[in-house]
CSV table of C-alpha atoms in Angstrom, one decimal:
chain,number,residue,atom,x,y,z
A,8,UNK,CA,148.0,87.7,119.5
A,9,UNK,CA,146.3,86.7,116.8
A,10,UNK,CA,142.7,86.1,118.5
A,11,UNK,CA,143.0,90.3,118.7
A,12,UNK,CA,143.7,90.5,115.6
A,13,UNK,CA,140.3,88.4,114.6
A,14,UNK,CA,138.7,90.1,117.5
A,15,UNK,CA,139.0,93.5,115.5
A,16,UNK,CA,138.6,92.4,112.1
A,17,UNK,CA,135.5,91.5,113.2
A,18,UNK,CA,134.5,95.1,114.9
A,19,UNK,CA,135.7,95.9,110.9
A,20,UNK,CA,133.2,94.2,109.9
A,21,UNK,CA,130.6,95.0,112.5
A,22,UNK,CA,130.7,98.7,111.9
A,23,UNK,CA,130.7,97.9,108.0
A,24,UNK,CA,127.7,96.0,107.7
A,25,UNK,CA,126.9,99.8,109.6
A,26,UNK,CA,127.6,102.1,107.9
A,27,UNK,CA,126.3,99.9,104.9
A,28,UNK,CA,122.7,99.7,106.6
A,29,UNK,CA,122.4,103.2,106.6
A,30,UNK,CA,122.8,104.3,103.6
A,31,UNK,CA,120.2,102.1,102.8
A,32,UNK,CA,117.8,103.8,105.2
A,33,UNK,CA,118.6,106.9,103.7
A,34,UNK,CA,118.1,105.6,100.5
A,35,UNK,CA,114.9,105.2,100.7
A,36,UNK,CA,114.0,108.3,102.8
A,37,UNK,CA,115.3,109.8,100.4
A,38,UNK,CA,116.1,107.9,96.8
A,39,UNK,CA,115.8,110.4,94.2
A,40,UNK,CA,118.9,112.3,96.1
A,41,UNK,CA,120.9,108.9,95.5
A,42,UNK,CA,119.9,108.5,92.3
A,43,UNK,CA,119.4,110.9,89.0
A,44,UNK,CA,115.9,111.1,88.1
A,45,UNK,CA,116.7,112.2,83.9
A,46,UNK,CA,118.6,109.0,83.8
A,47,UNK,CA,115.9,106.6,86.7
A,48,UNK,CA,112.8,104.9,85.0
A,49,UNK,CA,109.8,105.2,87.9
A,50,UNK,CA,107.6,101.9,88.3
A,51,UNK,CA,104.3,100.6,90.2
A,52,UNK,CA,104.5,97.5,90.9
A,53,UNK,CA,107.3,94.5,91.4
A,54,UNK,CA,105.6,93.3,88.1
A,55,UNK,CA,108.0,95.8,86.1
A,56,UNK,CA,110.7,94.1,84.0
A,57,UNK,CA,113.5,96.1,85.5
A,58,UNK,CA,116.1,94.3,83.4
A,59,UNK,CA,114.8,96.6,80.3
A,60,UNK,CA,115.4,99.7,82.2
A,61,UNK,CA,118.7,98.4,83.4
A,62,UNK,CA,120.1,97.3,79.7
A,63,UNK,CA,118.9,100.4,78.5
A,64,UNK,CA,121.0,102.3,80.7
A,65,UNK,CA,118.6,103.4,82.9
A,66,UNK,CA,118.1,102.5,86.8
A,67,UNK,CA,114.4,101.2,88.5
A,68,UNK,CA,113.2,103.1,90.4
A,69,UNK,CA,110.0,101.9,92.4
A,70,UNK,CA,107.3,104.5,93.5
A,71,UNK,CA,106.1,104.6,96.7
A,72,UNK,CA,104.2,107.5,97.2
A,73,UNK,CA,104.0,110.5,99.7
A,74,UNK,CA,102.2,110.2,103.0
A,75,UNK,CA,100.3,112.6,104.3
A,76,UNK,CA,97.5,114.2,102.7
A,77,UNK,CA,97.1,113.7,99.5
A,78,UNK,CA,94.8,116.7,98.3
A,79,UNK,CA,95.3,117.0,94.9
A,80,UNK,CA,95.2,113.4,94.2
A,81,UNK,CA,91.1,113.6,96.5
A,82,UNK,CA,90.2,115.8,93.5
A,83,UNK,CA,90.3,112.8,90.8
A,84,UNK,CA,90.2,109.1,92.7
A,85,UNK,CA,87.2,107.6,94.0
A,86,UNK,CA,86.8,107.1,97.9
A,87,UNK,CA,88.3,103.9,98.4
A,88,UNK,CA,91.4,103.6,96.0
A,89,UNK,CA,93.4,102.8,98.8
A,90,UNK,CA,96.4,105.1,100.3
A,91,UNK,CA,99.3,103.7,98.1
A,92,UNK,CA,97.3,105.0,94.8
A,93,UNK,CA,96.5,107.6,96.3
A,94,UNK,CA,99.8,108.7,96.9
A,95,UNK,CA,101.6,107.7,94.4
A,96,UNK,CA,99.2,110.1,92.4
A,97,UNK,CA,99.5,113.0,95.3
A,98,UNK,CA,103.9,112.4,93.8
A,99,UNK,CA,103.0,113.3,90.8
A,100,UNK,CA,100.5,116.1,90.1
A,101,UNK,CA,102.6,117.2,93.4
A,102,UNK,CA,105.0,117.8,90.2
A,103,UNK,CA,108.0,115.8,92.2
A,104,UNK,CA,108.7,113.4,89.2
A,105,UNK,CA,108.4,115.5,86.1
A,106,UNK,CA,111.9,114.8,86.0
A,107,UNK,CA,111.5,110.7,85.8
A,108,UNK,CA,112.4,109.6,82.5
A,109,UNK,CA,109.4,107.5,81.8
A,110,UNK,CA,107.4,105.4,84.1
A,111,UNK,CA,105.9,102.0,84.2
A,112,UNK,CA,102.4,100.6,84.7
A,113,UNK,CA,102.3,96.6,85.0
A,114,UNK,CA,98.8,95.9,84.4
A,115,UNK,CA,98.2,95.0,87.8
A,116,UNK,CA,94.7,95.5,89.5
A,117,UNK,CA,91.7,98.0,88.7
A,118,UNK,CA,93.3,101.2,90.6
A,119,UNK,CA,96.2,100.7,89.0
A,120,UNK,CA,95.1,101.5,85.9
A,121,UNK,CA,92.9,103.7,87.0
A,122,UNK,CA,95.8,105.5,88.1
A,123,UNK,CA,98.0,105.1,84.9
A,124,UNK,CA,95.0,106.2,83.8
A,125,UNK,CA,95.0,109.8,85.5
A,126,UNK,CA,98.3,109.8,85.4
A,127,UNK,CA,98.5,109.7,81.6
A,128,UNK,CA,96.1,112.8,80.9
A,129,UNK,CA,97.4,115.2,83.9
A,130,UNK,CA,100.7,114.9,84.9
A,131,UNK,CA,103.2,116.1,82.4
A,132,UNK,CA,107.3,115.2,82.4
A,133,UNK,CA,107.7,111.8,81.9
A,134,UNK,CA,107.6,109.2,78.8
A,135,UNK,CA,104.0,107.0,79.9
A,136,UNK,CA,104.5,102.8,79.5
A,137,UNK,CA,101.0,101.2,79.9
A,138,UNK,CA,102.7,96.8,80.1
A,139,UNK,CA,99.2,94.5,80.3
A,140,UNK,CA,100.4,91.4,81.8
A,141,UNK,CA,98.4,88.1,81.4
A,142,UNK,CA,96.7,87.0,84.1
A,143,UNK,CA,96.1,83.6,83.6
A,144,UNK,CA,100.0,82.7,84.3
A,145,UNK,CA,100.0,78.7,83.7
A,146,UNK,CA,98.9,78.6,79.4
A,147,UNK,CA,100.9,78.7,76.5
A,148,UNK,CA,99.4,82.4,75.5
A,149,UNK,CA,100.9,83.5,77.9
A,150,UNK,CA,104.1,82.7,77.5
A,151,UNK,CA,103.5,84.0,73.9
A,152,UNK,CA,102.5,86.5,74.7
A,153,UNK,CA,104.2,87.6,77.7
A,154,UNK,CA,107.5,87.8,75.5
A,155,UNK,CA,105.7,89.7,72.4
A,156,UNK,CA,104.5,92.5,75.4
A,157,UNK,CA,108.3,92.1,76.6
A,158,UNK,CA,109.3,92.3,72.0
A,159,UNK,CA,107.4,95.4,71.7
A,160,UNK,CA,108.3,97.1,75.5
A,161,UNK,CA,111.8,96.9,74.7
A,162,UNK,CA,111.6,98.7,71.4
A,163,UNK,CA,109.1,101.2,72.2
A,164,UNK,CA,111.7,102.2,75.3
A,165,UNK,CA,114.9,102.3,72.5
A,166,UNK,CA,112.6,104.6,70.7
A,167,UNK,CA,111.8,106.3,73.2
A,168,UNK,CA,114.2,107.2,75.5
A,169,UNK,CA,117.2,106.8,72.3
A,170,UNK,CA,118.7,103.9,73.7
A,171,UNK,CA,120.2,100.7,72.4
A,172,UNK,CA,118.9,97.5,74.5
A,173,UNK,CA,121.2,94.3,73.4
A,174,UNK,CA,120.8,90.8,73.7
A,175,UNK,CA,123.8,90.9,75.6
A,176,UNK,CA,123.0,94.0,78.0
A,177,UNK,CA,119.7,92.0,78.2
A,178,UNK,CA,121.7,88.9,79.8
A,179,UNK,CA,124.5,90.8,82.1
A,180,UNK,CA,121.2,92.7,83.7
A,181,UNK,CA,119.8,88.9,83.9
A,182,UNK,CA,122.7,88.3,86.1
A,183,UNK,CA,122.9,91.1,87.9
A,184,UNK,CA,119.1,90.9,89.9
A,185,UNK,CA,119.9,87.7,90.0
A,186,UNK,CA,122.9,88.2,92.0
A,187,UNK,CA,120.4,91.1,93.7
A,188,UNK,CA,118.3,88.7,94.5
A,189,UNK,CA,120.3,85.9,95.4
A,190,UNK,CA,122.2,87.5,98.2
A,191,UNK,CA,118.8,88.5,100.2
A,192,UNK,CA,117.9,84.8,99.7
A,193,UNK,CA,120.9,83.9,101.3
A,194,UNK,CA,120.0,87.3,103.9
A,195,UNK,CA,115.8,85.9,104.4
A,196,UNK,CA,117.6,82.1,104.7
A,197,UNK,CA,119.4,83.2,108.0
A,198,UNK,CA,116.7,85.1,109.2
A,199,UNK,CA,114.2,81.9,108.5
A,200,UNK,CA,117.0,79.3,110.3
A,201,UNK,CA,116.9,82.1,113.5
A,202,UNK,CA,116.7,85.5,114.0
A,203,UNK,CA,119.9,87.2,112.7
A,204,UNK,CA,121.5,90.2,113.7
A,205,UNK,CA,119.3,91.8,111.4
A,206,UNK,CA,116.0,92.7,112.7
A,207,UNK,CA,112.7,92.8,111.0
A,208,UNK,CA,112.3,96.9,110.2
A,209,UNK,CA,116.0,97.1,108.9
A,210,UNK,CA,115.1,94.0,106.8
A,211,UNK,CA,112.4,95.4,105.0
A,212,UNK,CA,114.1,98.6,104.4
A,213,UNK,CA,117.5,97.1,102.8
A,214,UNK,CA,114.3,95.6,100.2
A,215,UNK,CA,112.6,98.4,100.2
A,216,UNK,CA,116.5,100.7,99.2
A,217,UNK,CA,117.3,97.7,96.2
A,218,UNK,CA,113.7,98.9,94.8
A,219,UNK,CA,115.0,102.5,93.9
A,220,UNK,CA,118.8,102.9,93.8
A,221,UNK,CA,121.3,101.9,91.7
A,222,UNK,CA,122.0,98.5,91.2
A,223,UNK,CA,124.8,97.1,91.2
A,224,UNK,CA,126.2,100.1,94.5
A,225,UNK,CA,122.9,97.9,96.6
A,226,UNK,CA,124.7,94.7,95.5
A,227,UNK,CA,127.7,95.6,97.4
A,228,UNK,CA,125.5,96.7,99.9
A,229,UNK,CA,124.1,93.7,100.8
A,230,UNK,CA,126.8,90.9,99.6
A,231,UNK,CA,128.0,92.9,103.1
A,232,UNK,CA,125.7,93.6,105.2
A,233,UNK,CA,124.7,89.4,104.5
A,234,UNK,CA,129.0,89.1,105.8
A,235,UNK,CA,128.4,89.8,108.3
A,236,UNK,CA,125.4,88.9,109.8
A,237,UNK,CA,126.3,85.2,108.6
A,238,UNK,CA,129.0,85.5,111.1
A,239,UNK,CA,127.6,86.4,114.3
A,240,UNK,CA,125.1,83.4,114.1
A,241,UNK,CA,121.9,82.9,115.5
A,242,UNK,CA,119.8,84.2,118.0
A,243,UNK,CA,117.9,83.6,121.2
A,244,UNK,CA,115.1,81.8,119.5
A,245,UNK,CA,111.5,82.8,119.8
A,246,UNK,CA,107.5,81.4,120.3
A,247,UNK,CA,106.2,83.2,117.9
A,248,UNK,CA,106.9,82.0,114.8
A,249,UNK,CA,105.1,84.3,112.2
A,250,UNK,CA,104.9,84.7,108.8
A,251,UNK,CA,103.0,87.5,106.6
A,252,UNK,CA,101.0,87.9,104.1
A,253,UNK,CA,100.2,90.6,101.6
A,254,UNK,CA,101.2,92.6,98.9
A,255,UNK,CA,102.9,96.7,100.1
A,256,UNK,CA,104.6,97.5,103.1
A,257,UNK,CA,105.7,100.8,103.6
A,258,UNK,CA,105.0,101.2,107.6
A,259,UNK,CA,108.1,100.1,109.3
A,260,UNK,CA,106.3,100.1,112.7
A,261,UNK,CA,104.3,97.2,111.9
A,262,UNK,CA,107.8,95.1,111.8
A,263,UNK,CA,109.3,96.6,115.1
A,264,UNK,CA,105.3,96.5,116.8
A,265,UNK,CA,105.3,92.3,115.6
A,266,UNK,CA,109.2,91.1,116.8
A,267,UNK,CA,108.3,93.9,119.8
A,268,UNK,CA,105.6,91.8,120.6
A,269,UNK,CA,106.9,89.2,121.5
A,270,UNK,CA,107.6,87.8,117.3
A,271,UNK,CA,109.4,86.1,115.5
A,272,UNK,CA,109.3,86.5,111.0
A,273,UNK,CA,110.1,83.4,109.6
A,274,UNK,CA,109.4,83.6,106.2
A,275,UNK,CA,107.0,86.7,104.2
A,276,UNK,CA,104.6,86.8,101.3
A,277,UNK,CA,104.6,90.7,100.5
A,278,UNK,CA,104.6,92.4,97.4
A,279,UNK,CA,107.9,94.6,99.6
A,280,UNK,CA,108.8,91.0,100.6
A,281,UNK,CA,110.0,87.1,99.3
A,282,UNK,CA,107.2,88.1,95.7
A,283,UNK,CA,109.4,90.6,94.6
A,284,UNK,CA,113.3,88.5,94.8
A,285,UNK,CA,112.6,84.8,94.9
A,286,UNK,CA,112.5,83.6,91.1
A,287,UNK,CA,115.7,83.7,89.7
A,288,UNK,CA,115.8,84.4,85.7
A,289,UNK,CA,116.6,81.9,84.1
A,290,UNK,CA,120.7,82.4,82.5
A,291,UNK,CA,120.7,80.7,78.6
A,292,UNK,CA,118.5,80.6,75.2
A,293,UNK,CA,116.4,84.1,74.2
A,294,UNK,CA,116.7,86.7,77.1
A,295,UNK,CA,113.1,88.1,76.9
A,296,UNK,CA,112.2,84.4,76.5
A,297,UNK,CA,113.4,84.1,80.1
A,298,UNK,CA,112.6,86.8,81.6
A,299,UNK,CA,108.3,86.4,80.3
A,300,UNK,CA,109.5,82.8,81.8
A,301,UNK,CA,109.9,84.5,85.0
A,302,UNK,CA,107.5,87.4,84.8
A,303,UNK,CA,104.6,84.5,84.7
A,304,UNK,CA,107.3,81.7,87.4
A,305,UNK,CA,107.0,84.2,90.3
A,306,UNK,CA,104.8,83.2,93.1
A,307,UNK,CA,101.8,85.2,93.0
A,308,UNK,CA,99.3,87.9,93.8
A,309,UNK,CA,96.1,87.9,94.1
A,310,UNK,CA,95.8,89.7,90.6
A,311,UNK,CA,97.4,87.4,89.2
A,312,UNK,CA,96.1,83.1,88.8
A,313,UNK,CA,97.4,79.4,87.9
A,314,UNK,CA,93.9,77.9,89.8
A,315,UNK,CA,91.5,78.4,92.1
A,316,UNK,CA,93.4,76.8,94.9
A,317,UNK,CA,97.7,77.6,93.3
A,318,UNK,CA,97.6,80.8,96.1
A,319,UNK,CA,96.4,78.9,98.7
A,320,UNK,CA,98.6,76.3,98.5
A,321,UNK,CA,101.6,78.4,98.1
A,322,UNK,CA,100.7,80.1,101.3
A,323,UNK,CA,99.9,77.0,103.0
A,324,UNK,CA,103.0,75.9,101.3
A,325,UNK,CA,105.3,78.6,103.1
A,326,UNK,CA,104.1,78.1,106.9
A,327,UNK,CA,104.8,74.7,106.9
A,328,UNK,CA,107.8,75.3,105.8
A,329,UNK,CA,109.4,78.0,107.5
A,330,UNK,CA,106.9,76.5,110.5
A,331,UNK,CA,105.6,79.8,111.4
A,332,UNK,CA,102.4,79.1,114.3
A,333,UNK,CA,99.7,81.7,113.1
A,334,UNK,CA,100.1,83.8,110.0
A,335,UNK,CA,99.3,87.8,110.2
A,336,UNK,CA,98.3,89.6,107.2
A,337,UNK,CA,99.6,93.2,106.0
A,338,UNK,CA,96.7,94.4,103.8
A,339,UNK,CA,95.8,98.4,102.3
A,340,UNK,CA,92.2,99.1,103.5
A,341,UNK,CA,90.4,99.3,100.0
A,342,UNK,CA,92.7,96.7,97.9
A,343,UNK,CA,90.2,94.4,96.4
A,344,UNK,CA,92.3,91.9,95.1
A,345,UNK,CA,94.3,91.1,99.2
A,346,UNK,CA,90.2,91.6,100.5
A,347,UNK,CA,88.3,89.2,98.0
A,348,UNK,CA,91.2,86.3,98.9
A,349,UNK,CA,91.7,86.7,102.6
A,350,UNK,CA,88.1,85.5,103.8
A,351,UNK,CA,88.7,81.7,101.7
A,352,UNK,CA,93.1,81.9,102.9
A,353,UNK,CA,91.9,82.5,106.5
A,354,UNK,CA,89.9,78.9,106.5
A,355,UNK,CA,92.0,77.2,104.3
A,356,UNK,CA,94.9,78.7,106.9
A,357,UNK,CA,92.5,77.1,110.0
A,358,UNK,CA,92.1,74.1,108.9
A,359,UNK,CA,95.6,73.1,108.4
A,360,UNK,CA,95.1,74.7,112.3
A,361,UNK,CA,97.1,77.7,111.0
A,362,UNK,CA,95.9,81.0,113.2
A,363,UNK,CA,95.1,84.3,111.5
A,364,UNK,CA,95.4,87.8,112.4
A,365,UNK,CA,94.1,90.8,109.6
A,366,UNK,CA,96.7,94.2,110.4
A,367,UNK,CA,93.7,96.9,107.9
A,368,UNK,CA,96.6,99.9,107.4
A,369,UNK,CA,96.0,102.5,105.7
A,370,UNK,CA,98.0,106.4,105.9
A,371,UNK,CA,98.2,107.9,108.6
A,372,UNK,CA,98.3,104.7,111.0
A,373,UNK,CA,95.9,104.3,114.0
A,374,UNK,CA,96.5,105.8,117.0
A,375,UNK,CA,100.2,104.2,118.5
A,376,UNK,CA,100.5,101.5,120.8
A,377,UNK,CA,96.4,100.0,118.4
A,378,UNK,CA,99.2,97.2,116.2
A,379,UNK,CA,101.1,96.3,119.1
A,380,UNK,CA,99.0,95.6,121.5
A,381,UNK,CA,96.9,93.5,118.8
A,382,UNK,CA,100.0,91.5,118.0
A,383,UNK,CA,100.8,90.9,121.7
A,384,UNK,CA,97.7,89.4,122.4
A,385,UNK,CA,98.4,87.0,118.8
A,386,UNK,CA,101.6,86.3,119.0
A,387,UNK,CA,100.5,85.7,123.3
A,388,UNK,CA,98.3,82.9,121.9
A,389,UNK,CA,100.3,80.6,119.3
A,390,UNK,CA,103.2,81.2,121.8
A,391,UNK,CA,100.8,78.9,124.3
A,392,UNK,CA,99.5,76.8,121.2
């Protein structure tokens, strides 16, 4: 009788995990069906200090842009702007985000700077904030400057939204985001230790959902998913261990293509992946100093630096720790920061005996099957090494 009871409980947990995952998929496909725009603050880069937005009583919602034709954005952007920036601008010009309370543009790449300028002039509605973060992150002046920038943002955000942002509210937001990041780290660890019950496609859907929905509800959902995945244990190991490197990737088919080609994604260095959750925020002391500290300490994207080889070392270290046999770069066409990094990164990885594959993406994707065919050839190669 006891065995039957345990089986019944596991079945219920599995059903609940499926329900939570389906909810998160719906959130990603239509985030504003689950969030009130007037109670949301948009942001376009993961360097945005979500804790301040939460402490103001608003939901941070990352904009991923609309897919398909970007006819309105074409009138304002140069032909070599990436399709991510085009999609976000199209989203704004169509009036789809006019009801947001505010929008935050962290200073990342040149394309986002120009996007901010064009949005400010042409998109009516949300209160507009630019956050000019430092580029070199490992200096005393960068720490002091970032904290002062957050002091100013806190004041302007509160005044503009008619909100009160207290230190205790900030600390509560820090604790919430830390819980979310810690849970995502555990899910990531399970996937790195062995292919789990969560497919790569579903895993990155889970991560995206956390950038657009109510954070407390999100925490509850991912905790339930984690408990189910943990109880199922590991699946049979595959040999095609790959590390993903790049920026934004909102095209779930790519992750499916890699797995269907025989690959096992053992880790990543992606803006919508581990760079988002791998660093927790200190909970003691001045909350703004702690948030600034985390911004400067998190894994680098190519638009920031702490030294000429720091990012190379970051990726090589991750490849070695995860046991990756190859590295797949996923980057947007016309993404200058990642394009500038790629040749030197490829050379540095080759010196360590790690082959690489570059997948350049743009909306829409290439003809069906092209990416999968290239992944199959690459994974067959690294399996044979």
